[in-house]
Coordinates of N, CA and C in Angstrom, one line a residue:
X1 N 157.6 92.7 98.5 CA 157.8 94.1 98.1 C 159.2 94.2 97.5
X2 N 159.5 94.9 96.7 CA 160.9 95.2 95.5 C 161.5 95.9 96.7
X3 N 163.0 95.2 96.9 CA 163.8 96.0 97.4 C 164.2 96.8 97.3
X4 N 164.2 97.8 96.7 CA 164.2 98.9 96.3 C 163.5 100.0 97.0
X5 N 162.3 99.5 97.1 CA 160.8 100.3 97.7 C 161.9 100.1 99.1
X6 N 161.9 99.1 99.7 CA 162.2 98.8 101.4 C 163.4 99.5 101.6
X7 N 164.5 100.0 100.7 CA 165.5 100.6 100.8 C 164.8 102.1 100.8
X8 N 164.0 102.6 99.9 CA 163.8 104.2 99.9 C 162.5 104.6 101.2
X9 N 161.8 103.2 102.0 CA 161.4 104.0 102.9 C 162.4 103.4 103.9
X10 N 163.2 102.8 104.1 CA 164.1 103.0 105.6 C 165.1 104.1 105.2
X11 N 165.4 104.3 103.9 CA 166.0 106.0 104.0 C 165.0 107.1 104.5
X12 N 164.2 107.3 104.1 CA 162.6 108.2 104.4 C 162.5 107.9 105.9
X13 N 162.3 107.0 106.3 CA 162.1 106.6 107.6 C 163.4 106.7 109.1
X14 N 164.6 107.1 108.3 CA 165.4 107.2 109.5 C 165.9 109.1 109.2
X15 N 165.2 109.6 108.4 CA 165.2 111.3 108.4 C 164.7 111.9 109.3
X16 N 165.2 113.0 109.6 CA 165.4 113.7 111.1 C 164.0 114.2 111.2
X17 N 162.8 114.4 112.3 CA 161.3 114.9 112.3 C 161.2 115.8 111.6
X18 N 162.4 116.8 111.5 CA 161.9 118.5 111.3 C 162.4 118.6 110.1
X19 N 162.7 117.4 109.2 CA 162.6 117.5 107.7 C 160.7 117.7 107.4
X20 N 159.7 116.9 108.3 CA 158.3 117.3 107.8 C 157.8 118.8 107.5
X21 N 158.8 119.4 108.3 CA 158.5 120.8 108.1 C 159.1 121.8 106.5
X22 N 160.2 121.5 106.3 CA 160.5 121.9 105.3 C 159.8 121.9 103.9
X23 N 158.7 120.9 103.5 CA 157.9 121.3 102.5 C 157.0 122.5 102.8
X24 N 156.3 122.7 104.0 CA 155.8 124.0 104.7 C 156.6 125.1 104.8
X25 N 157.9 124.8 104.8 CA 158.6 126.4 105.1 C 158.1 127.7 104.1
X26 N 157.7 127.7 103.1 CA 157.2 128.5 102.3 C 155.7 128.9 102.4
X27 N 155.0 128.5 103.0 CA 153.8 129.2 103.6 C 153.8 129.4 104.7
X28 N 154.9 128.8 105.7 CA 154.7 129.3 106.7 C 155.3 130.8 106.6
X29 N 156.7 131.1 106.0 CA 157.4 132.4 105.8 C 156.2 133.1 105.0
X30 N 155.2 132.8 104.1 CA 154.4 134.1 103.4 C 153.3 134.4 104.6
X31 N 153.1 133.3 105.4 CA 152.3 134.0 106.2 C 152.7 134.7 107.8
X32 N 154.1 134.4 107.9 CA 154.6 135.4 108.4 C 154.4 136.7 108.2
X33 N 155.5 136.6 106.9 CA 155.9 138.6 106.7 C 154.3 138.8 106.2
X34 N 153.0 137.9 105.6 CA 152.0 138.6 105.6 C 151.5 139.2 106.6
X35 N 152.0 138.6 108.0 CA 151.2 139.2 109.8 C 151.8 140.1 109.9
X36 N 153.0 140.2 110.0 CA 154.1 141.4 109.8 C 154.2 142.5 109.1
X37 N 153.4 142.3 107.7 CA 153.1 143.5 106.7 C 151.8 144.6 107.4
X38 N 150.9 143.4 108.2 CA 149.3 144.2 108.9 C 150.1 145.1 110.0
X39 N 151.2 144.8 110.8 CA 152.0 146.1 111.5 C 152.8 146.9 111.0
X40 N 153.7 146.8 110.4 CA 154.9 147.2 109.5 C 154.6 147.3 108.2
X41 N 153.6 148.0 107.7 CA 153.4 148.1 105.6 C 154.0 148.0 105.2
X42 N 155.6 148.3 105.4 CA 156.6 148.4 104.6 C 157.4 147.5 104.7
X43 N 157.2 146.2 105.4 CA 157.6 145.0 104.9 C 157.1 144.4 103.9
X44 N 157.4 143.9 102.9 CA 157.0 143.2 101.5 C 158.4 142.0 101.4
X45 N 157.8 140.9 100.4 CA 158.5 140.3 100.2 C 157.8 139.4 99.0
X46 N 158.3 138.9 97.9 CA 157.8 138.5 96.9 C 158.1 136.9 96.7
X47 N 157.0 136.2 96.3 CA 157.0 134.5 96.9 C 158.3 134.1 96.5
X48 N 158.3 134.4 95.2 CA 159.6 133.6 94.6 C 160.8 134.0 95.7
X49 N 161.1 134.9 96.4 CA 162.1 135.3 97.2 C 162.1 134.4 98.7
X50 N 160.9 134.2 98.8 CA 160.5 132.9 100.3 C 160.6 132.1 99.8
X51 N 160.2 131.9 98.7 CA 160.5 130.5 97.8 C 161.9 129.5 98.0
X52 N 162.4 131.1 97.6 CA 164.5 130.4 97.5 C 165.0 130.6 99.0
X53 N 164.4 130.9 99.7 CA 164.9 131.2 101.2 C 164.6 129.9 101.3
X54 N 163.8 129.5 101.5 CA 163.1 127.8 102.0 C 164.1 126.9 101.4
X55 N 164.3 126.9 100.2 CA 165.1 126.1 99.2 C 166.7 126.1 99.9
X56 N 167.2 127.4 100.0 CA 168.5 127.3 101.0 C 168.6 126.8 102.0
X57 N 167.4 127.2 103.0 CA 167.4 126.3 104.5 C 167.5 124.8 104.1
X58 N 166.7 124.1 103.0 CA 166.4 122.8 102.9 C 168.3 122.0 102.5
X59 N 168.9 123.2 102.1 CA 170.0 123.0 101.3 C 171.2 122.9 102.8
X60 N 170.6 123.8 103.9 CA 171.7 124.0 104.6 C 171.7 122.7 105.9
X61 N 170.1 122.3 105.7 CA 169.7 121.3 106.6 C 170.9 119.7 106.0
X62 N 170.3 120.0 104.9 CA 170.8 118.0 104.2 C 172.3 118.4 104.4
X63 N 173.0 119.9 103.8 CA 174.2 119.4 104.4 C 175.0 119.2 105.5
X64 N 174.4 119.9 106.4 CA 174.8 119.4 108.0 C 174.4 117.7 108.4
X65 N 172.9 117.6 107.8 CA 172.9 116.3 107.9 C 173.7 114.7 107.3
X66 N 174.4 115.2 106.1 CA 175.2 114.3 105.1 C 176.3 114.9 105.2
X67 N 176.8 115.8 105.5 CA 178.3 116.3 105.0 C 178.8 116.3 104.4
X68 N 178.1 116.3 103.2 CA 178.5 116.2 101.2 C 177.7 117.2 101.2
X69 N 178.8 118.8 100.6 CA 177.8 119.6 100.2 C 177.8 119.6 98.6
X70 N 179.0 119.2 98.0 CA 178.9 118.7 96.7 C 177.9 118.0 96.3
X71 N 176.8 116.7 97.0 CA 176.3 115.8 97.1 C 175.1 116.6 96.9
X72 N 174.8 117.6 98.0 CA 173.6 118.1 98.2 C 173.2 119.2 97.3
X73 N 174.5 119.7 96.6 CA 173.9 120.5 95.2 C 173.7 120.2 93.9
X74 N 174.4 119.0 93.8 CA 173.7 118.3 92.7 C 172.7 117.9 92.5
X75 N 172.4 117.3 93.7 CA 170.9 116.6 93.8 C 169.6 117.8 94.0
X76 N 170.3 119.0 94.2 CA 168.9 120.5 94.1 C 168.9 120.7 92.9
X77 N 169.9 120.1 91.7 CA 169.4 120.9 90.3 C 168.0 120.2 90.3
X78 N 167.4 118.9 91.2 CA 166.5 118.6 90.5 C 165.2 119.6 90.7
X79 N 165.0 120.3 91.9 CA 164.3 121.4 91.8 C 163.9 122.0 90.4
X80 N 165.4 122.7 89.7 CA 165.4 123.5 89.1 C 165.0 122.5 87.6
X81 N 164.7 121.6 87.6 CA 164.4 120.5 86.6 C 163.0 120.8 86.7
X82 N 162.6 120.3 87.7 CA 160.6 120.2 88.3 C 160.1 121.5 88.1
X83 N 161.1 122.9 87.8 CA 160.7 123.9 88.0 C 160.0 124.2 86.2
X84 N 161.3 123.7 85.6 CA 160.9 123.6 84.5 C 159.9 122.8 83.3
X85 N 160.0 122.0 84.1 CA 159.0 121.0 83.6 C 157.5 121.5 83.9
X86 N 157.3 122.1 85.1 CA 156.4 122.9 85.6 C 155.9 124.5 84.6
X87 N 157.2 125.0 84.3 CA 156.6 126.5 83.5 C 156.4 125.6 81.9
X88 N 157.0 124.7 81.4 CA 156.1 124.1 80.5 C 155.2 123.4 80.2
X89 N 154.5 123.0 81.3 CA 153.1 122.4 81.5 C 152.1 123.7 81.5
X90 N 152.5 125.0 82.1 CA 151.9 125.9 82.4 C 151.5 126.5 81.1
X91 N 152.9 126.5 80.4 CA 152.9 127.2 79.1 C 151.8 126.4 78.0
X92 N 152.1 125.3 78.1 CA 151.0 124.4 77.5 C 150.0 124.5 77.2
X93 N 148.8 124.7 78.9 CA 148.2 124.8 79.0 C 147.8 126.3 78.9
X94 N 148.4 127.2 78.9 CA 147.5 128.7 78.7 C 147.7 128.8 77.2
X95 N 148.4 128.4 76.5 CA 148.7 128.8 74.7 C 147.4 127.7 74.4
X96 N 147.0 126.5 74.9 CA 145.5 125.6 75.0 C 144.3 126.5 75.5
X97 N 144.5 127.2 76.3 CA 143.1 128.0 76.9 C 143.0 129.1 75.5
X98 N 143.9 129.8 75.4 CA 143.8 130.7 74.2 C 143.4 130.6 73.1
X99 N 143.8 129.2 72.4 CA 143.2 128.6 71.1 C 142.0 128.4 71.5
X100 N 141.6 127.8 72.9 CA 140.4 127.6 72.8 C 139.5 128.9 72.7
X101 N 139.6 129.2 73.1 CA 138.8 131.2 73.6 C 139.2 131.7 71.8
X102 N 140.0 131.7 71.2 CA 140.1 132.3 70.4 C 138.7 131.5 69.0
X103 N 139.2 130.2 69.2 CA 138.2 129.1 68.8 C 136.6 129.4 68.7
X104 N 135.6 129.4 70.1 CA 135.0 129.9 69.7 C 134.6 131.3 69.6
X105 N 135.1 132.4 70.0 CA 135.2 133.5 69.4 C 134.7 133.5 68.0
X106 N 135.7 132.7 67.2 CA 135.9 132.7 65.6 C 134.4 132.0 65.5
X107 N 133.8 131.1 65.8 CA 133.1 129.9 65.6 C 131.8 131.4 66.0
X108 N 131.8 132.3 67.0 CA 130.4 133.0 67.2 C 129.8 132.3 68.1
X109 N 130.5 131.6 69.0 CA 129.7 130.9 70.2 C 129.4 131.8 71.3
X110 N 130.9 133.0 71.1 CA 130.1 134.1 72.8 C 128.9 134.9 72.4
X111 N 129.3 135.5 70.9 CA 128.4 136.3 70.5 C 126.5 135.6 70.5
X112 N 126.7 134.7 70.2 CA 125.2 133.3 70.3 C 125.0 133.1 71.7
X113 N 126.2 133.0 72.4 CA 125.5 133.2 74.0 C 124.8 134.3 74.5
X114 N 125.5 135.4 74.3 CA 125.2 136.6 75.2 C 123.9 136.9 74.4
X115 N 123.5 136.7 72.8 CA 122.3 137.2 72.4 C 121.2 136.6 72.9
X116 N 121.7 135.3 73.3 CA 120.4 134.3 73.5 C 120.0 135.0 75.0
X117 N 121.1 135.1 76.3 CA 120.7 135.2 77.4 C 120.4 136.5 77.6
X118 N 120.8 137.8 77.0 CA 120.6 138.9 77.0 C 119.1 139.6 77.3
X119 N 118.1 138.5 76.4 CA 116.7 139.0 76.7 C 116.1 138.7 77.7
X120 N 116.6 137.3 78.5 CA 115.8 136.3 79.2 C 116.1 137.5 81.1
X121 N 114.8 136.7 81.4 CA 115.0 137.4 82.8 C 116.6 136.9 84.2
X122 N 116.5 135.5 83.7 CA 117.9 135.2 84.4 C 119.0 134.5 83.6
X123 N 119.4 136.3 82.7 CA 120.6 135.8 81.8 C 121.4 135.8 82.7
X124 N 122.4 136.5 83.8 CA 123.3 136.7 84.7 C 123.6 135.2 85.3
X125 N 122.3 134.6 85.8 CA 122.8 133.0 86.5 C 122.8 132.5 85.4
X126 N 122.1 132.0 84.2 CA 122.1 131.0 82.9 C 124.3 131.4 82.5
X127 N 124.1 132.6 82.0 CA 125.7 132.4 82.0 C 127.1 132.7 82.4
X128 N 126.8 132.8 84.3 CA 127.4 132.2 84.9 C 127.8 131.0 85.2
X129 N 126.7 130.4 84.7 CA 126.5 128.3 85.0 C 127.2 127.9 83.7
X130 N 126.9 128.4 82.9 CA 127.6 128.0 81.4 C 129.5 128.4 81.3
X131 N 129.7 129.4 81.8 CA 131.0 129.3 82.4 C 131.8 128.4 83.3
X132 N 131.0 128.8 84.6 CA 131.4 127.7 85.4 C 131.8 126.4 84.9
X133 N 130.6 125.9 84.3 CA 130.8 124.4 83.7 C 131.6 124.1 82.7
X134 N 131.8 124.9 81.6 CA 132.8 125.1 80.4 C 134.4 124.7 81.0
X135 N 134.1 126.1 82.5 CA 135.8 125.5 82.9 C 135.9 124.5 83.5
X136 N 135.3 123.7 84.3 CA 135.3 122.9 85.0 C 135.8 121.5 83.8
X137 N 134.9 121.8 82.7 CA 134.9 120.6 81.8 C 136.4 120.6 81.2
X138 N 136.9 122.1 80.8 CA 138.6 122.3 80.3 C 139.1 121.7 81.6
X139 N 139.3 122.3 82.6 CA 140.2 121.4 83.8 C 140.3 120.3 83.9
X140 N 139.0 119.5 83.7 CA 138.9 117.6 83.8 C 139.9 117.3 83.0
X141 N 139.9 117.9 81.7 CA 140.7 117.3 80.3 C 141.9 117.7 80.2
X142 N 142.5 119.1 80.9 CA 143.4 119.3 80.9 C 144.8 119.0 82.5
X143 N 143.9 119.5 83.0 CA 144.5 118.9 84.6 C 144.3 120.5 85.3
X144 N 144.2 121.2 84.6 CA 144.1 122.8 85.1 C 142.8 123.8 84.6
X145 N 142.0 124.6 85.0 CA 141.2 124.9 84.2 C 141.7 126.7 84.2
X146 N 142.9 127.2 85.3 CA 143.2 128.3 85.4 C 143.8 129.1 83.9
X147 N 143.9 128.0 83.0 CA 144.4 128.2 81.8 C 143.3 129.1 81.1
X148 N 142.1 128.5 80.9 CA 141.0 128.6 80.6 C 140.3 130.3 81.1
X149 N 140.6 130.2 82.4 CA 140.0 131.7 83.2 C 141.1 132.7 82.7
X150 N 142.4 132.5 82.8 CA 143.1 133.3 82.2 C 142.8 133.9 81.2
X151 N 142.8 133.2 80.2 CA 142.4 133.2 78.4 C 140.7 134.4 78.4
X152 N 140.0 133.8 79.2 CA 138.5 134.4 79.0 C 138.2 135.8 79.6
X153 N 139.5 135.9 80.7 CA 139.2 137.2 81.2 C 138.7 138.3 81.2
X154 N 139.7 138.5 80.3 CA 139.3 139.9 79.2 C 138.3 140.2 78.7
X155 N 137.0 138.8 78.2 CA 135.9 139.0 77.7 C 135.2 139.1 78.9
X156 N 135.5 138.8 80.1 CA 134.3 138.6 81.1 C 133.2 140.1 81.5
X157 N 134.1 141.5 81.2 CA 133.5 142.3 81.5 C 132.3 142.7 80.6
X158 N 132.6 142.2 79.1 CA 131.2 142.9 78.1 C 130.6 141.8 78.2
X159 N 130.9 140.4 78.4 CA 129.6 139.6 78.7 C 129.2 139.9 79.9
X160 N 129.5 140.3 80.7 CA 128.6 140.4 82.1 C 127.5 142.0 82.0
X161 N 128.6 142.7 81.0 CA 127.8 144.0 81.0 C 126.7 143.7 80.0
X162 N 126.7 142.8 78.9 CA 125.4 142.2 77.7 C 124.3 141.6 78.9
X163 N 125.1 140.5 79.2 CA 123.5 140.0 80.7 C 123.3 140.9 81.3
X164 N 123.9 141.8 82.2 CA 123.2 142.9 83.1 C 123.5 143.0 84.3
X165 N 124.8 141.9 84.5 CA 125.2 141.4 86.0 C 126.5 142.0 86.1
X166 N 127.1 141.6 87.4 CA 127.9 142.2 87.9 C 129.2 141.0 87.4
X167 N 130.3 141.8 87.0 CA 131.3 141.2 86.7 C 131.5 139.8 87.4
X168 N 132.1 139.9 88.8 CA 132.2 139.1 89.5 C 131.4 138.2 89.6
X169 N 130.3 138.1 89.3 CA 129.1 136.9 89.3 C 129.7 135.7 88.2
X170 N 130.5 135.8 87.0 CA 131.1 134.9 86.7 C 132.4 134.6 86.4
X171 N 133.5 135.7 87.2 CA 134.3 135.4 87.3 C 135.2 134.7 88.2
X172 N 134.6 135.1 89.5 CA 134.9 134.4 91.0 C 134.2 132.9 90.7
X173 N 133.3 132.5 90.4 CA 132.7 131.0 90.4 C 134.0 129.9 89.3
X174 N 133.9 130.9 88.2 CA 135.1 130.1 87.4 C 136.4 130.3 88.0
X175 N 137.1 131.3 88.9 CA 138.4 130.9 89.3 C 138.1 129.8 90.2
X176 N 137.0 129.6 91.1 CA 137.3 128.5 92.2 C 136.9 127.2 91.7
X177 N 136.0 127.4 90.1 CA 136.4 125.6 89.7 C 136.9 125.3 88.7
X178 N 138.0 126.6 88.7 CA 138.8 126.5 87.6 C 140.1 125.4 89.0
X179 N 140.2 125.6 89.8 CA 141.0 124.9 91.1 C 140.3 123.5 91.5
X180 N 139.0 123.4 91.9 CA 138.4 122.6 92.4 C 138.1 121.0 90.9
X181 N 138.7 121.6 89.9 CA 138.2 120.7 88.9 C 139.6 120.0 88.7
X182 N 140.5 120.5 89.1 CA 142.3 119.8 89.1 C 141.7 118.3 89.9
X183 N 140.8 118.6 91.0 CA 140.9 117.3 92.0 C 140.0 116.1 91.3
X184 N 139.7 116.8 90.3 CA 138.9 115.4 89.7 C 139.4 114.7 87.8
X185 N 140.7 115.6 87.8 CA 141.5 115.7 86.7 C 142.0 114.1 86.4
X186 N 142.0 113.3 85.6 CA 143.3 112.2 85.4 C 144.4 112.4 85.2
X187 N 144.3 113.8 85.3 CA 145.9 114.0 84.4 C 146.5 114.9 85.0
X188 N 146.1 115.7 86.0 CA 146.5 116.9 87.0 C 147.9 116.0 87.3
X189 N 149.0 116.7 87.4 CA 149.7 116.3 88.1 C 149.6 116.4 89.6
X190 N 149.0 116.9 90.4 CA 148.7 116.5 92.3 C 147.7 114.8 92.4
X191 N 146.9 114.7 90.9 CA 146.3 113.4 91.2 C 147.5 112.1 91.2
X192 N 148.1 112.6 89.8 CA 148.9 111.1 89.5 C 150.3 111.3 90.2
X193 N 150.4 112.6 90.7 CA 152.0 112.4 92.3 C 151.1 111.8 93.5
X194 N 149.9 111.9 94.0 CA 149.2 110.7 94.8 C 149.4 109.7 95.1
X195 N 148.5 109.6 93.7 CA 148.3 107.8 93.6 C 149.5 107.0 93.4
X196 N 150.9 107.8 92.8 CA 152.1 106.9 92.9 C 152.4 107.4 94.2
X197 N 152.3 108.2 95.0 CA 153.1 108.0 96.1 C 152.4 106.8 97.2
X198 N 151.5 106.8 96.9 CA 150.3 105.6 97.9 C 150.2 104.2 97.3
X199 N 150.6 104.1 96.0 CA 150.4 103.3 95.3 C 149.1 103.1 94.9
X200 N 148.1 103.7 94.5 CA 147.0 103.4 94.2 C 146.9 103.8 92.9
X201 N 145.7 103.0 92.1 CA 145.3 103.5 90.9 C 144.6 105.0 90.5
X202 N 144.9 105.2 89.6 CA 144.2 106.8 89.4 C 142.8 107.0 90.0
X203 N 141.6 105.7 89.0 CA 140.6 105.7 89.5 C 140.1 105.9 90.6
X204 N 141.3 104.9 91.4 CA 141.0 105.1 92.9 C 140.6 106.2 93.6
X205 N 141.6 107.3 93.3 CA 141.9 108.5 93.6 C 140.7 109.3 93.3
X206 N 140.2 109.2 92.1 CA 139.2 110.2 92.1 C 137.9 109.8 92.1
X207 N 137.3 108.5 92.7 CA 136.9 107.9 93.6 C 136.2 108.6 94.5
X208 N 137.3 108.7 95.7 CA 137.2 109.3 96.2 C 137.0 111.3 96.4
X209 N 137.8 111.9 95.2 CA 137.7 112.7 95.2 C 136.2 113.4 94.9
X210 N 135.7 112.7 93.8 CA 134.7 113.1 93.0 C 133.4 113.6 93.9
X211 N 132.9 113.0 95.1 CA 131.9 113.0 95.8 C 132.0 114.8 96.1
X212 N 133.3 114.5 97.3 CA 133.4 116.0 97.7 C 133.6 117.4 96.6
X213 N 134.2 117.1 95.5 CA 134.5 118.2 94.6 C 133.3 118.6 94.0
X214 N 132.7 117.4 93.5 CA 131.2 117.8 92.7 C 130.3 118.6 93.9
X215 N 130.2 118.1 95.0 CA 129.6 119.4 96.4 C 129.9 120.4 96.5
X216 N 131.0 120.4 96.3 CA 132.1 122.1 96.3 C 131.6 122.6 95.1
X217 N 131.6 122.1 94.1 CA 131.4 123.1 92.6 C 130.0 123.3 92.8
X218 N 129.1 122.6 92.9 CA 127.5 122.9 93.5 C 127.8 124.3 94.4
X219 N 128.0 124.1 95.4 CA 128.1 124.9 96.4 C 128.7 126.1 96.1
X220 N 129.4 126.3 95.0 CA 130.2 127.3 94.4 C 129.5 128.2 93.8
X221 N 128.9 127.8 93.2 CA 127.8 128.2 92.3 C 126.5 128.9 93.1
X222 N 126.0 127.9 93.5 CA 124.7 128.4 94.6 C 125.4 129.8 95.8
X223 N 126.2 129.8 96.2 CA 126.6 130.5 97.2 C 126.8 132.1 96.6
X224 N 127.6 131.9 95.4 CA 127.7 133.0 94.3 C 126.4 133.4 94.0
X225 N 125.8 132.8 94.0 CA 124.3 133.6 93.5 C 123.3 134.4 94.8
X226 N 123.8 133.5 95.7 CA 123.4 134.4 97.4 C 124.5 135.3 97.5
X227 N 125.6 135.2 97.6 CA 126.6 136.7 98.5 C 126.9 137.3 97.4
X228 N 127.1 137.2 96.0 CA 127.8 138.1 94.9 C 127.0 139.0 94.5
X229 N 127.2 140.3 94.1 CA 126.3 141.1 93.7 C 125.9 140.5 92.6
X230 N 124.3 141.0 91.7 CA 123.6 140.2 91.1 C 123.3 141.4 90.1

């Protein structure tokens, strides 16, 4: 093994336990003041604000632990690096969902859907499933398909009102595999921070993912057609 590797886990490896907690401190704090808001209404607090509370704690921990606080704020710009690299991936991807949506728009693909399904007795499930899958298929290729739901939103209410169904019948199925299609992404960044942190190949990864996800998006689907209004 590259010395290197055996140097970064006996650093990792001689870190204090209650460092495991600090990537959790931010859900654990939203689901605090969330318990706390069900007694007290008038507690509110907005993520990005638990966000940087966590981020300080993590900052106040390493320095007590190293005693270089110079040390320990240089090494947090990288946060603010990953943050950024993050709102331009984001950005990427929703200005990508929008050409798309705007795409076939232009092309007369919604207008050819809703005519086609409009007559039929189960236009509501036919294009719900055609959504669903649409996003699912943008998420594989892009690593996110939230891009995609975003972008479409706006139309979801006159196509649901052309089929005859209730909004929510295709918009709740596409937010949850507009998520569940990241796990089977090549290019998601949560696949390929994985497989380098484990060392395994991508394939590997979605491998294993693919069985369970493809269940879940089944399952997404079918379940929406039992509990969602119809």
């Amino acid at each position: 093994m590259d010395e290197s590797k055996l140097k970064k886990q006996e650093t990792v490896a001689n870190l204090p336990k209650i460092y495991a907690l600090l990537p959790l401190l931010p859900l654990i704090l939203i689901l605090v003041v969330g318990i706390a808001a069900m007694v007290v209404p008038s507690i509110t607090m907005d993520v990005f604000i638990l966000t940087f509370i966590s981020f300080i704690v993590a900052i106040i921990f390493e320095t007590i632990r190293t005693k270089e606080l110079k040390s320990v704020v240089n090494a947090s710009s990288e946060m603010f690096i990953g943050i950024g690299e993050g709102f331009g991936r984001g950005v990427i991807l929703v200005v990508g969902g929008s050409l798309f949506t705007s795409g076939i728009q232009a092309l007369g693909v919604i207008d050819s859907l809703t005519n086609a399904v409009q007559h039929t007795s189960s236009a509501g499930l036919v294009t719900m499933v055609i959504f669903a899958l649409a996003t699912c298929l943008f998420g594989i290729l892009s690593g996110g398909g939230l891009a995609m739901f975003y972008a479409v939103i706006e139309m979801i209410p006159g196509i649901a009102a052309t089929a005859g169904v209730h909004g929510m019948l295709i918009t709740l199925p596409m937010q949850m595999i507009a998520n569940l299609s990241r796990t089977i992404s090549p290019v998601a960044a949560v696949i390929m921070i994985v497989a380098s942190t484990v060392g395994v190949s991508l394939a590997r990864i979605l491998k294993r993912t693919a069985v369970p996800t493809i269940v879940a998006i089944a399952l997404v689907m079918v379940l929406a057609v039992v509990l969602l209004p119809y």
